[in-house]
Amino acid sequence: MNKYGSTALVINCGSSSVKFAILDPKDGHTYLSGIAEALGLDEARISWRFEDQDKEKASLGAGAGHDRALEFLVKNIMSQNEELHDSIVSCGHRIVQGGDIYSEPTLIDDEVVANIAKVIPFAPLHNPAHILGIESARKNFPNIPHVAVFDTAFHQTMPPKAYRYAIPETYYTDLHLRKYGAHGTSHMYIAQETAKFLNKPLEETNVITCHLGNGASVSAVKGGKCMDPLAGLVMGTRCGCIDASVVFFLCDRLKMTPEQVKDVFNKESGMLALSGISSDMRPIEEGYIKGEPKCVLAFDIYAYRLAKFIASYYVPLGHVDAISFAGGIGENSDIIRKLTCDLLKEPFGLEIDDELNSKFMGFKGNGSGKISTESSKSAIFMIQTNEELMIARSAMKFVK
Ligand code: ADP
């Protein structure tokens, strides 16, 4: 009998990183977690931590890629604890984009890999990296099921009036151009946890879920089904929603190519551009507290945009039981939560409880909880999201 029982390996490949974790899918207990970073660069490196040990790190060698990272995981890290290695019965892969092909976790075979490749145009940075991760994980862990868990799957329940753009139909029919949604695995988890807090069945719960990390999105979840996700928020380096005419203005006036505009909107915009100091919320928050004008404006724009999106989701939901904040910013920035909820106080009767708001902070380690007053018209929660646990649980469904 293996002392770890049956565990799942969760892999999340970005364009230059691989995050990995081995966890118990029943309670989310994490035995090993780590990240390989700067892949493809001279300083490619990996760091990891077994639950009861200090963090360790190593160089992967100049130019090391995803394959080398996973090989290192098996040969150098897992070899330190063979019993843990042997406890892995399934591997879940986070896949950012599954197009309109997948609406649930799927056992990976060559056809699935080909389909993930087909929708690369909708996730040009992520999907190629996911394929590298899948190929090398299948090679390094050949005897277990590999399962694709799509961020877009949860959003497949939204109706056409939510996902269609008001542009000529052939772009939709021929090119599959439509809204797909982001961070679905997290939105599903946040909705489930919120329903537990409300003591209501998920099927009877209406919640607006805010996943606020480096990437950010808000979603309307009615009875556990996504009604309308939106990726229009201001993000770390991304501008979010912007008037389409801005693109033409930049192309006309500065003779920029569409590729250059895309780069500016993706890599040089968002909180980085507004604050002028960083894409990371922490130094901007410090500037906000000191009253530095650019940081104050950056925070005001972030909260204003977020509040407007939350407000728009009263339309698909009708009645809103709760609004939940999650992700690195949603869990750790009481200021963003407060600024946002205050904007929603007059129109929707939302009332944040200042004491509870400063109590439930991810970095304080006291878990998720309610941060609204008893008289608030809808409850407000801080929920610590756990995409790894959702992926691990999905992966276990394919173990015979
Ligand atoms: P990712 O989308 O990469 O998973 P995370 O969910 O980890 O991102 O969120 C990263 C964001 O969380 C960064 O902008 C970071 O500044 C912010 N963040 C982390 N800790 C704090 C904190 N204590 N206060 C404010 N923001 C924080």
Tab-separated table of C-alpha atoms and ligand atoms in Angstrom:
chain	number	residue	atom	x	y	z
A	1	MET	CA	0.000	0.000	0.000
A	2	ASN	CA	1.475	3.315	-1.127
A	3	LYS	CA	1.495	5.801	1.774
A	4	TYR	CA	0.412	8.602	-0.595
A	5	GLY	CA	-2.561	6.652	-1.942
A	6	SER	CA	-3.419	7.699	-5.499
A	7	THR	CA	-2.195	11.106	-6.625
A	8	ALA	CA	-2.471	13.201	-9.770
A	9	LEU	CA	0.256	15.104	-11.565
A	10	VAL	CA	-0.898	18.490	-12.844
A	11	ILE	CA	1.021	20.241	-15.596
A	12	ASN	CA	0.529	23.819	-16.734
A	13	CYS	CA	2.786	24.832	-19.624
A	14	GLY	CA	3.238	28.455	-20.614
A	15	SER	CA	5.340	29.679	-23.522
A	16	SER	CA	8.495	29.790	-21.380
A	17	SER	CA	7.486	27.964	-18.218
A	18	VAL	CA	6.150	24.688	-16.837
A	19	LYS	CA	4.305	24.658	-13.533
A	20	PHE	CA	3.843	21.223	-11.975
A	21	ALA	CA	2.230	19.770	-8.883
A	22	ILE	CA	1.489	16.369	-7.424
A	23	LEU	CA	-1.573	16.363	-5.254
A	24	ASP	CA	-4.213	14.308	-3.551
A	25	PRO	CA	-7.346	14.886	-5.627
A	26	LYS	CA	-9.614	14.250	-2.668
A	27	ASP	CA	-8.503	17.063	-0.385
A	28	GLY	CA	-6.061	19.003	-2.563
A	29	HIS	CA	-3.112	18.216	-0.303
A	30	THR	CA	-0.011	19.096	-2.353
A	31	TYR	CA	3.009	16.816	-1.975
A	32	LEU	CA	5.235	18.462	-4.547
A	33	SER	CA	5.002	21.745	-6.444
A	34	GLY	CA	7.407	23.574	-8.675
A	35	ILE	CA	8.092	25.663	-11.713
A	36	ALA	CA	10.579	25.570	-14.569
A	37	GLU	CA	11.150	29.092	-15.879
A	38	ALA	CA	13.017	31.027	-18.564
A	39	LEU	CA	12.785	28.010	-20.859
A	40	GLY	CA	14.606	28.522	-24.137
A	41	LEU	CA	16.891	31.133	-22.547
A	42	ASP	CA	20.422	30.914	-21.136
A	43	GLU	CA	19.136	31.115	-17.568
A	44	ALA	CA	16.591	28.248	-17.886
A	45	ARG	CA	16.028	27.021	-14.346
A	46	ILE	CA	13.742	24.947	-12.157
A	47	SER	CA	12.640	25.208	-8.535
A	48	TRP	CA	10.520	22.804	-6.503
A	49	ARG	CA	9.396	21.998	-3.021
A	50	PHE	CA	8.333	18.757	-1.358
A	51	GLU	CA	5.711	19.585	1.263
A	52	ASP	CA	7.954	18.989	4.260
A	53	GLN	CA	11.199	20.318	2.814
A	54	ASP	CA	12.808	23.624	1.879
A	55	LYS	CA	12.613	24.968	-1.638
A	56	GLU	CA	15.322	23.661	-3.949
A	57	LYS	CA	16.490	25.024	-7.271
A	58	ALA	CA	18.731	24.049	-10.149
A	59	SER	CA	19.849	25.271	-13.528
A	60	LEU	CA	18.420	23.330	-16.476
A	61	GLY	CA	21.267	24.336	-18.788
A	62	ALA	CA	21.289	27.090	-21.405
A	63	GLY	CA	18.399	26.872	-23.870
A	64	ALA	CA	16.639	24.004	-22.050
A	65	GLY	CA	13.045	23.555	-23.199
A	66	HIS	CA	9.829	21.990	-21.898
A	67	ASP	CA	11.085	18.473	-22.614
A	68	ARG	CA	14.223	18.955	-20.528
A	69	ALA	CA	12.129	20.397	-17.680
A	70	LEU	CA	9.877	17.331	-17.519
A	71	GLU	CA	12.813	14.980	-17.903
A	72	PHE	CA	14.440	16.742	-14.928
A	73	LEU	CA	11.216	16.319	-12.977
A	74	VAL	CA	11.307	12.553	-13.508
A	75	LYS	CA	15.043	11.853	-13.357
A	76	ASN	CA	16.234	14.336	-10.754
A	77	ILE	CA	13.269	15.327	-8.605
A	78	MET	CA	10.954	12.310	-8.558
A	79	SER	CA	13.929	10.007	-8.103
A	80	GLN	CA	14.283	11.534	-4.609
A	81	ASN	CA	10.921	10.055	-3.665
A	82	GLU	CA	10.041	6.948	-5.642
A	83	GLU	CA	6.995	6.145	-3.553
A	84	LEU	CA	5.487	9.506	-4.491
A	85	HIS	CA	6.386	8.880	-8.118
A	86	ASP	CA	4.644	5.513	-7.991
A	87	SER	CA	1.518	7.047	-6.476
A	88	ILE	CA	0.813	9.109	-9.634
A	89	VAL	CA	-2.104	7.450	-11.426
A	90	SER	CA	-3.143	10.237	-13.783
A	91	CYS	CA	-1.834	13.430	-15.336
A	92	GLY	CA	-3.992	16.518	-15.978
A	93	HIS	CA	-2.892	19.162	-18.446
A	94	ARG	CA	-4.194	22.723	-18.300
A	95	ILE	CA	-5.131	23.735	-21.846
A	96	VAL	CA	-6.022	27.384	-22.401
A	97	GLN	CA	-7.982	26.989	-25.632
A	98	GLY	CA	-10.141	24.103	-26.818
A	99	GLY	CA	-12.184	26.158	-29.306
A	100	ASP	CA	-15.774	24.968	-29.708
A	101	ILE	CA	-14.540	21.366	-29.954
A	102	TYR	CA	-14.336	20.502	-26.256
A	103	SER	CA	-16.819	21.168	-23.507
A	104	GLU	CA	-15.361	18.805	-20.925
A	105	PRO	CA	-12.095	17.193	-19.799
A	106	THR	CA	-10.890	14.772	-22.453
A	107	LEU	CA	-8.536	11.800	-22.541
A	108	ILE	CA	-5.595	12.814	-24.710
A	109	ASP	CA	-4.801	10.862	-27.873
A	110	ASP	CA	-3.223	11.968	-31.146
A	111	GLU	CA	-6.521	13.354	-32.405
A	112	VAL	CA	-6.880	15.566	-29.319
A	113	VAL	CA	-3.342	16.872	-29.841
A	114	ALA	CA	-4.197	17.632	-33.477
A	115	ASN	CA	-7.326	19.524	-32.370
A	116	ILE	CA	-5.358	21.548	-29.821
A	117	ALA	CA	-3.036	22.450	-32.704
A	118	LYS	CA	-6.025	23.415	-34.884
A	119	VAL	CA	-7.111	26.158	-32.492
A	120	ILE	CA	-3.604	27.638	-32.064
A	121	PRO	CA	-4.751	30.856	-33.843
A	122	PHE	CA	-6.993	31.566	-30.831
A	123	ALA	CA	-4.184	30.979	-28.282
A	124	PRO	CA	-0.935	31.472	-30.199
A	125	LEU	CA	1.269	31.664	-27.092
A	126	HIS	CA	-0.317	28.954	-24.986
A	127	ASN	CA	-1.477	26.084	-27.188
A	128	PRO	CA	1.916	25.379	-28.847
A	129	ALA	CA	3.455	25.200	-25.356
A	130	HIS	CA	0.685	22.867	-24.173
A	131	ILE	CA	1.459	20.517	-27.058
A	132	LEU	CA	5.149	20.469	-26.141
A	133	GLY	CA	4.161	19.699	-22.545
A	134	ILE	CA	1.767	16.917	-23.551
A	135	GLU	CA	4.285	15.242	-25.860
A	136	SER	CA	7.019	15.255	-23.285
A	137	ALA	CA	4.747	14.253	-20.377
A	138	ARG	CA	3.414	11.302	-22.377
A	139	LYS	CA	7.014	10.255	-23.019
A	140	ASN	CA	8.100	10.672	-19.397
A	141	PHE	CA	4.916	9.225	-17.837
A	142	PRO	CA	3.908	6.635	-20.444
A	143	ASN	CA	1.701	4.345	-18.377
A	144	ILE	CA	-0.936	6.715	-17.026
A	145	PRO	CA	-3.882	8.498	-18.655
A	146	HIS	CA	-3.174	12.058	-19.797
A	147	VAL	CA	-6.190	14.318	-19.636
A	148	ALA	CA	-6.731	17.721	-21.244
A	149	VAL	CA	-8.635	20.166	-19.049
A	150	PHE	CA	-9.677	23.149	-21.151
A	151	ASP	CA	-10.049	26.689	-19.767
A	152	THR	CA	-12.678	27.266	-22.443
A	153	ALA	CA	-14.762	24.145	-21.649
A	154	PHE	CA	-16.750	25.737	-18.817
A	155	HIS	CA	-17.727	28.642	-21.070
A	156	GLN	CA	-19.200	26.392	-23.768
A	157	THR	CA	-22.614	26.652	-22.101
A	158	MET	CA	-22.974	30.356	-22.888
A	159	PRO	CA	-25.731	31.127	-25.384
A	160	PRO	CA	-25.138	32.530	-28.905
A	161	LYS	CA	-26.339	35.992	-27.838
A	162	ALA	CA	-23.356	36.054	-25.467
A	163	TYR	CA	-20.662	34.550	-27.695
A	164	ARG	CA	-21.443	35.958	-31.154
A	165	TYR	CA	-19.822	39.183	-32.330
A	166	ALA	CA	-21.853	41.654	-34.380
A	167	ILE	CA	-19.689	41.192	-37.475
A	168	PRO	CA	-20.430	39.348	-40.760
A	169	GLU	CA	-21.582	35.780	-40.127
A	170	THR	CA	-18.992	34.103	-42.361
A	171	TYR	CA	-16.244	35.061	-39.896
A	172	TYR	CA	-18.078	32.891	-37.393
A	173	THR	CA	-19.069	30.040	-39.689
A	174	ASP	CA	-15.799	29.808	-41.640
A	175	LEU	CA	-13.205	30.984	-39.103
A	176	HIS	CA	-14.969	30.129	-35.809
A	177	LEU	CA	-14.439	33.713	-34.682
A	178	ARG	CA	-16.527	34.158	-31.521
A	179	LYS	CA	-16.083	34.704	-27.816
A	180	TYR	CA	-14.582	31.660	-26.032
A	181	GLY	CA	-13.882	32.906	-22.523
A	182	ALA	CA	-10.875	32.508	-20.254
A	183	HIS	CA	-9.910	30.941	-16.894
A	184	GLY	CA	-12.966	28.642	-17.026
A	185	THR	CA	-11.513	26.072	-14.638
A	186	SER	CA	-11.016	28.799	-12.039
A	187	HIS	CA	-14.477	30.324	-12.604
A	188	MET	CA	-16.044	26.886	-12.099
A	189	TYR	CA	-14.132	26.363	-8.849
A	190	ILE	CA	-14.997	29.852	-7.567
A	191	ALA	CA	-18.703	29.266	-8.341
A	192	GLN	CA	-18.684	25.889	-6.576
A	193	GLU	CA	-16.969	27.265	-3.476
A	194	THR	CA	-19.298	30.274	-3.387
A	195	ALA	CA	-22.349	27.979	-3.473
A	196	LYS	CA	-20.885	26.040	-0.526
A	197	PHE	CA	-20.499	29.280	1.462
A	198	LEU	CA	-24.065	30.279	0.614
A	199	ASN	CA	-25.240	26.843	1.666
A	200	LYS	CA	-27.207	26.508	-1.557
A	201	PRO	CA	-27.058	23.907	-4.331
A	202	LEU	CA	-24.887	25.158	-7.206
A	203	GLU	CA	-27.860	24.616	-9.550
A	204	GLU	CA	-29.775	27.329	-7.672
A	205	THR	CA	-26.926	29.797	-7.273
A	206	ASN	CA	-26.250	32.899	-9.384
A	207	VAL	CA	-22.769	34.294	-8.952
A	208	ILE	CA	-20.476	36.777	-10.660
A	209	THR	CA	-16.961	35.332	-10.491
A	210	CYS	CA	-13.910	37.605	-10.850
A	211	HIS	CA	-10.606	35.871	-11.609
A	212	LEU	CA	-8.025	38.639	-11.183
A	213	GLY	CA	-4.471	37.428	-11.803
A	214	ASN	CA	-1.903	38.557	-14.359
A	215	GLY	CA	-4.607	37.660	-16.822
A	216	ALA	CA	-8.091	38.575	-15.618
A	217	SER	CA	-11.688	37.840	-16.511
A	218	VAL	CA	-15.180	38.110	-15.066
A	219	SER	CA	-17.902	35.557	-15.635
A	220	ALA	CA	-21.655	35.309	-14.993
A	221	VAL	CA	-22.475	31.858	-13.634
A	222	LYS	CA	-26.157	30.890	-13.417
A	223	GLY	CA	-26.918	27.590	-11.738
A	224	GLY	CA	-23.338	26.414	-12.256
A	225	LYS	CA	-23.412	27.209	-15.988
A	226	CYS	CA	-21.488	30.011	-17.600
A	227	MET	CA	-23.747	32.631	-19.174
A	228	ASP	CA	-21.281	35.241	-20.355
A	229	PRO	CA	-17.553	35.440	-19.780
A	230	LEU	CA	-15.569	38.535	-20.641
A	231	ALA	CA	-11.887	39.151	-20.985
A	232	GLY	CA	-12.078	42.914	-21.258
A	233	LEU	CA	-10.476	43.933	-17.962
A	234	VAL	CA	-7.280	45.918	-17.627
A	235	MET	CA	-4.508	43.372	-16.965
A	236	GLY	CA	-0.805	43.397	-16.077
A	237	THR	CA	0.493	44.302	-19.540
A	238	ARG	CA	-2.707	43.969	-21.591
A	239	CYS	CA	-5.151	46.779	-22.304
A	240	GLY	CA	-8.373	44.737	-22.236
A	241	CYS	CA	-11.341	46.222	-24.127
A	242	ILE	CA	-10.431	49.103	-26.353
A	243	ASP	CA	-12.244	50.994	-29.077
A	244	ALA	CA	-11.364	49.275	-32.362
A	245	SER	CA	-10.732	52.658	-33.973
A	246	VAL	CA	-7.621	53.060	-31.789
A	247	VAL	CA	-6.006	50.310	-33.880
A	248	PHE	CA	-6.694	52.179	-37.132
A	249	PHE	CA	-5.495	55.458	-35.605
A	250	LEU	CA	-2.142	53.917	-34.628
A	251	CYS	CA	-1.763	52.248	-38.028
A	252	ASP	CA	-2.574	55.519	-39.843
A	253	ARG	CA	-0.665	58.012	-37.728
A	254	LEU	CA	2.377	56.009	-36.662
A	255	LYS	CA	2.410	53.648	-39.629
A	256	MET	CA	2.411	50.735	-37.202
A	257	THR	CA	1.691	47.247	-38.547
A	258	PRO	CA	-1.179	45.232	-36.993
A	259	GLU	CA	1.512	42.980	-35.482
A	260	GLN	CA	3.152	45.974	-33.769
A	261	VAL	CA	-0.187	47.183	-32.397
A	262	LYS	CA	-0.882	43.679	-31.080
A	263	ASP	CA	2.487	43.673	-29.328
A	264	VAL	CA	1.854	47.067	-27.719
A	265	PHE	CA	-1.648	46.039	-26.554
A	266	ASN	CA	-0.360	42.713	-25.175
A	267	LYS	CA	3.033	43.548	-23.728
A	268	GLU	CA	3.302	47.303	-23.107
A	269	SER	CA	-0.196	48.230	-21.967
A	270	GLY	CA	-2.416	47.538	-18.958
A	271	MET	CA	-1.258	48.404	-15.442
A	272	LEU	CA	2.351	48.662	-16.653
A	273	ALA	CA	1.467	51.487	-19.045
A	274	LEU	CA	-0.880	53.270	-16.651
A	275	SER	CA	1.374	53.164	-13.593
A	276	GLY	CA	4.621	53.632	-15.488
A	277	ILE	CA	6.365	51.412	-12.916
A	278	SER	CA	5.319	47.774	-13.119
A	279	SER	CA	2.828	45.183	-14.301
A	280	ASP	CA	2.881	43.752	-10.762
A	281	MET	CA	0.103	45.076	-8.550
A	282	ARG	CA	2.192	45.207	-5.384
A	283	PRO	CA	4.425	48.213	-6.183
A	284	ILE	CA	1.447	49.969	-7.781
A	285	GLU	CA	-0.531	49.410	-4.593
A	286	GLU	CA	2.318	50.956	-2.596
A	287	GLY	CA	2.242	53.958	-4.938
A	288	TYR	CA	-1.545	54.192	-4.564
A	289	ILE	CA	-1.230	54.271	-0.783
A	290	LYS	CA	1.383	57.056	-1.040
A	291	GLY	CA	-0.938	58.960	-3.380
A	292	GLU	CA	1.312	58.854	-6.444
A	293	PRO	CA	-0.952	60.226	-9.210
A	294	LYS	CA	-0.198	57.574	-11.859
A	295	CYS	CA	-0.759	54.721	-9.422
A	296	VAL	CA	-3.979	56.297	-8.169
A	297	LEU	CA	-5.255	56.660	-11.737
A	298	ALA	CA	-4.175	53.071	-12.574
A	299	PHE	CA	-6.106	51.695	-9.580
A	300	ASP	CA	-9.122	53.886	-10.340
A	301	ILE	CA	-9.236	52.672	-13.940
A	302	TYR	CA	-8.791	49.024	-12.878
A	303	ALA	CA	-11.634	49.181	-10.343
A	304	TYR	CA	-13.903	51.303	-12.577
A	305	ARG	CA	-13.578	48.863	-15.484
A	306	LEU	CA	-14.088	45.865	-13.206
A	307	ALA	CA	-17.152	47.418	-11.550
A	308	LYS	CA	-18.689	48.165	-14.947
A	309	PHE	CA	-18.254	44.551	-16.059
A	310	ILE	CA	-19.693	43.230	-12.817
A	311	ALA	CA	-22.646	45.599	-13.290
A	312	SER	CA	-23.234	44.312	-16.834
A	313	TYR	CA	-23.638	40.761	-15.524
A	314	TYR	CA	-26.756	41.654	-13.620
A	315	VAL	CA	-28.406	41.445	-17.066
A	316	PRO	CA	-27.803	37.704	-17.792
A	317	LEU	CA	-28.242	36.711	-14.141
A	318	GLY	CA	-31.234	38.831	-13.141
A	319	HIS	CA	-30.814	38.005	-9.501
A	320	VAL	CA	-27.265	37.930	-8.075
A	321	ASP	CA	-26.618	35.837	-4.959
A	322	ALA	CA	-22.949	36.681	-4.701
A	323	ILE	CA	-19.904	38.305	-6.219
A	324	SER	CA	-16.613	36.489	-5.632
A	325	PHE	CA	-13.067	37.752	-6.025
A	326	ALA	CA	-10.167	35.357	-6.713
A	327	GLY	CA	-6.706	35.180	-8.327
A	328	GLY	CA	-3.513	36.877	-7.114
A	329	ILE	CA	-5.117	40.339	-7.129
A	330	GLY	CA	-8.638	39.305	-6.117
A	331	GLU	CA	-7.267	37.338	-3.172
A	332	ASN	CA	-4.618	39.800	-2.005
A	333	SER	CA	-5.697	43.331	-2.821
A	334	ASP	CA	-8.302	44.520	-0.335
A	335	ILE	CA	-7.969	47.970	-1.932
A	336	ILE	CA	-9.095	46.784	-5.372
A	337	ARG	CA	-12.006	44.879	-3.797
A	338	LYS	CA	-13.045	47.922	-1.810
A	339	LEU	CA	-12.737	50.423	-4.688
A	340	THR	CA	-14.735	48.096	-6.953
A	341	CYS	CA	-17.513	47.281	-4.488
A	342	ASP	CA	-17.891	50.938	-3.463
A	343	LEU	CA	-18.686	51.799	-7.081
A	344	LEU	CA	-21.462	49.180	-6.954
A	345	LYS	CA	-22.916	50.325	-3.632
A	346	GLU	CA	-25.397	52.888	-4.869
A	347	PRO	CA	-26.675	51.084	-7.974
A	348	PHE	CA	-26.798	47.534	-6.563
A	349	GLY	CA	-26.747	47.866	-2.777
A	350	LEU	CA	-23.398	46.113	-2.381
A	351	GLU	CA	-21.777	46.755	0.973
A	352	ILE	CA	-18.286	45.596	1.755
A	353	ASP	CA	-17.357	45.032	5.410
A	354	ASP	CA	-14.013	46.803	5.867
A	355	GLU	CA	-12.900	44.608	8.738
A	356	LEU	CA	-13.713	41.344	6.966
A	357	ASN	CA	-12.217	42.694	3.747
A	358	SER	CA	-8.851	43.228	5.404
A	359	LYS	CA	-9.103	39.894	7.233
A	360	PHE	CA	-9.550	37.650	4.196
A	361	MET	CA	-6.301	38.105	2.327
A	362	GLY	CA	-4.627	35.191	0.544
A	363	PHE	CA	-1.184	36.052	1.863
A	364	LYS	CA	-2.451	36.001	5.459
A	365	GLY	CA	-3.275	32.327	4.967
A	366	ASN	CA	-6.676	32.380	6.642
A	367	GLY	CA	-8.543	30.928	3.688
A	368	SER	CA	-11.618	32.137	1.848
A	369	GLY	CA	-14.548	33.952	3.408
A	370	LYS	CA	-17.398	36.425	3.260
A	371	ILE	CA	-16.382	40.081	3.104
A	372	SER	CA	-19.784	41.811	2.889
A	373	THR	CA	-22.047	43.206	5.595
A	374	GLU	CA	-25.246	41.409	6.597
A	375	SER	CA	-27.300	44.136	4.910
A	376	SER	CA	-25.492	43.921	1.558
A	377	LYS	CA	-28.001	43.036	-1.200
A	378	SER	CA	-25.681	40.364	-2.618
A	379	ALA	CA	-22.991	38.584	-0.613
A	380	ILE	CA	-19.353	39.295	-1.480
A	381	PHE	CA	-16.635	36.667	-1.054
A	382	MET	CA	-12.905	36.311	-1.329
A	383	ILE	CA	-12.330	32.789	-2.681
A	384	GLN	CA	-8.859	31.289	-2.948
A	385	THR	CA	-9.013	29.644	-6.316
A	386	ASN	CA	-7.504	26.210	-6.930
A	387	GLU	CA	-7.233	25.322	-10.592
A	388	GLU	CA	-4.763	22.520	-9.829
A	389	LEU	CA	-7.322	20.730	-7.666
A	390	MET	CA	-9.995	21.002	-10.364
A	391	ILE	CA	-7.558	19.651	-12.963
A	392	ALA	CA	-6.432	16.822	-10.651
A	393	ARG	CA	-10.037	15.796	-10.019
A	394	SER	CA	-10.836	15.859	-13.725
A	395	ALA	CA	-7.751	13.749	-14.463
A	396	MET	CA	-8.769	11.120	-11.888
A	397	LYS	CA	-12.048	10.472	-13.724
A	398	PHE	CA	-10.075	8.648	-16.398
A	399	VAL	CA	-8.338	6.199	-14.092
A	400	LYS	CA	-9.713	2.705	-14.629
B	1	ADP	P1	-1.346	34.309	-12.875
B	1	ADP	O1	-2.391	34.883	-13.767
B	1	ADP	O2	0.036	34.410	-13.453
B	1	ADP	O3	-1.690	32.964	-12.289
B	1	ADP	P2	-1.709	35.281	-10.156
B	1	ADP	O4	-3.111	34.812	-9.968
B	1	ADP	O5	-0.634	34.662	-9.375
B	1	ADP	O6	-1.301	35.351	-11.680
B	1	ADP	O7	-1.723	36.871	-9.840
B	1	ADP	C1	-0.616	37.658	-10.028
B	1	ADP	C2	-0.974	39.084	-9.608
B	1	ADP	O8	-1.316	39.084	-8.214
B	1	ADP	C3	0.172	40.066	-9.784
B	1	ADP	O9	-0.286	41.248	-10.389
B	1	ADP	C4	0.572	40.352	-8.336
B	1	ADP	O10	1.056	41.621	-8.207
B	1	ADP	C5	-0.760	40.218	-7.604
B	1	ADP	N1	-0.523	40.072	-6.169
B	1	ADP	C6	0.106	39.070	-5.523
B	1	ADP	N2	0.186	39.340	-4.190
B	1	ADP	C7	-0.386	40.568	-4.005
B	1	ADP	C8	-0.611	41.409	-2.869
B	1	ADP	N3	-0.205	41.046	-1.646
B	1	ADP	N4	-1.255	42.591	-3.076
B	1	ADP	C9	-1.647	42.959	-4.299
B	1	ADP	N5	-1.473	42.206	-5.400
B	1	ADP	C10	-0.847	41.028	-5.270
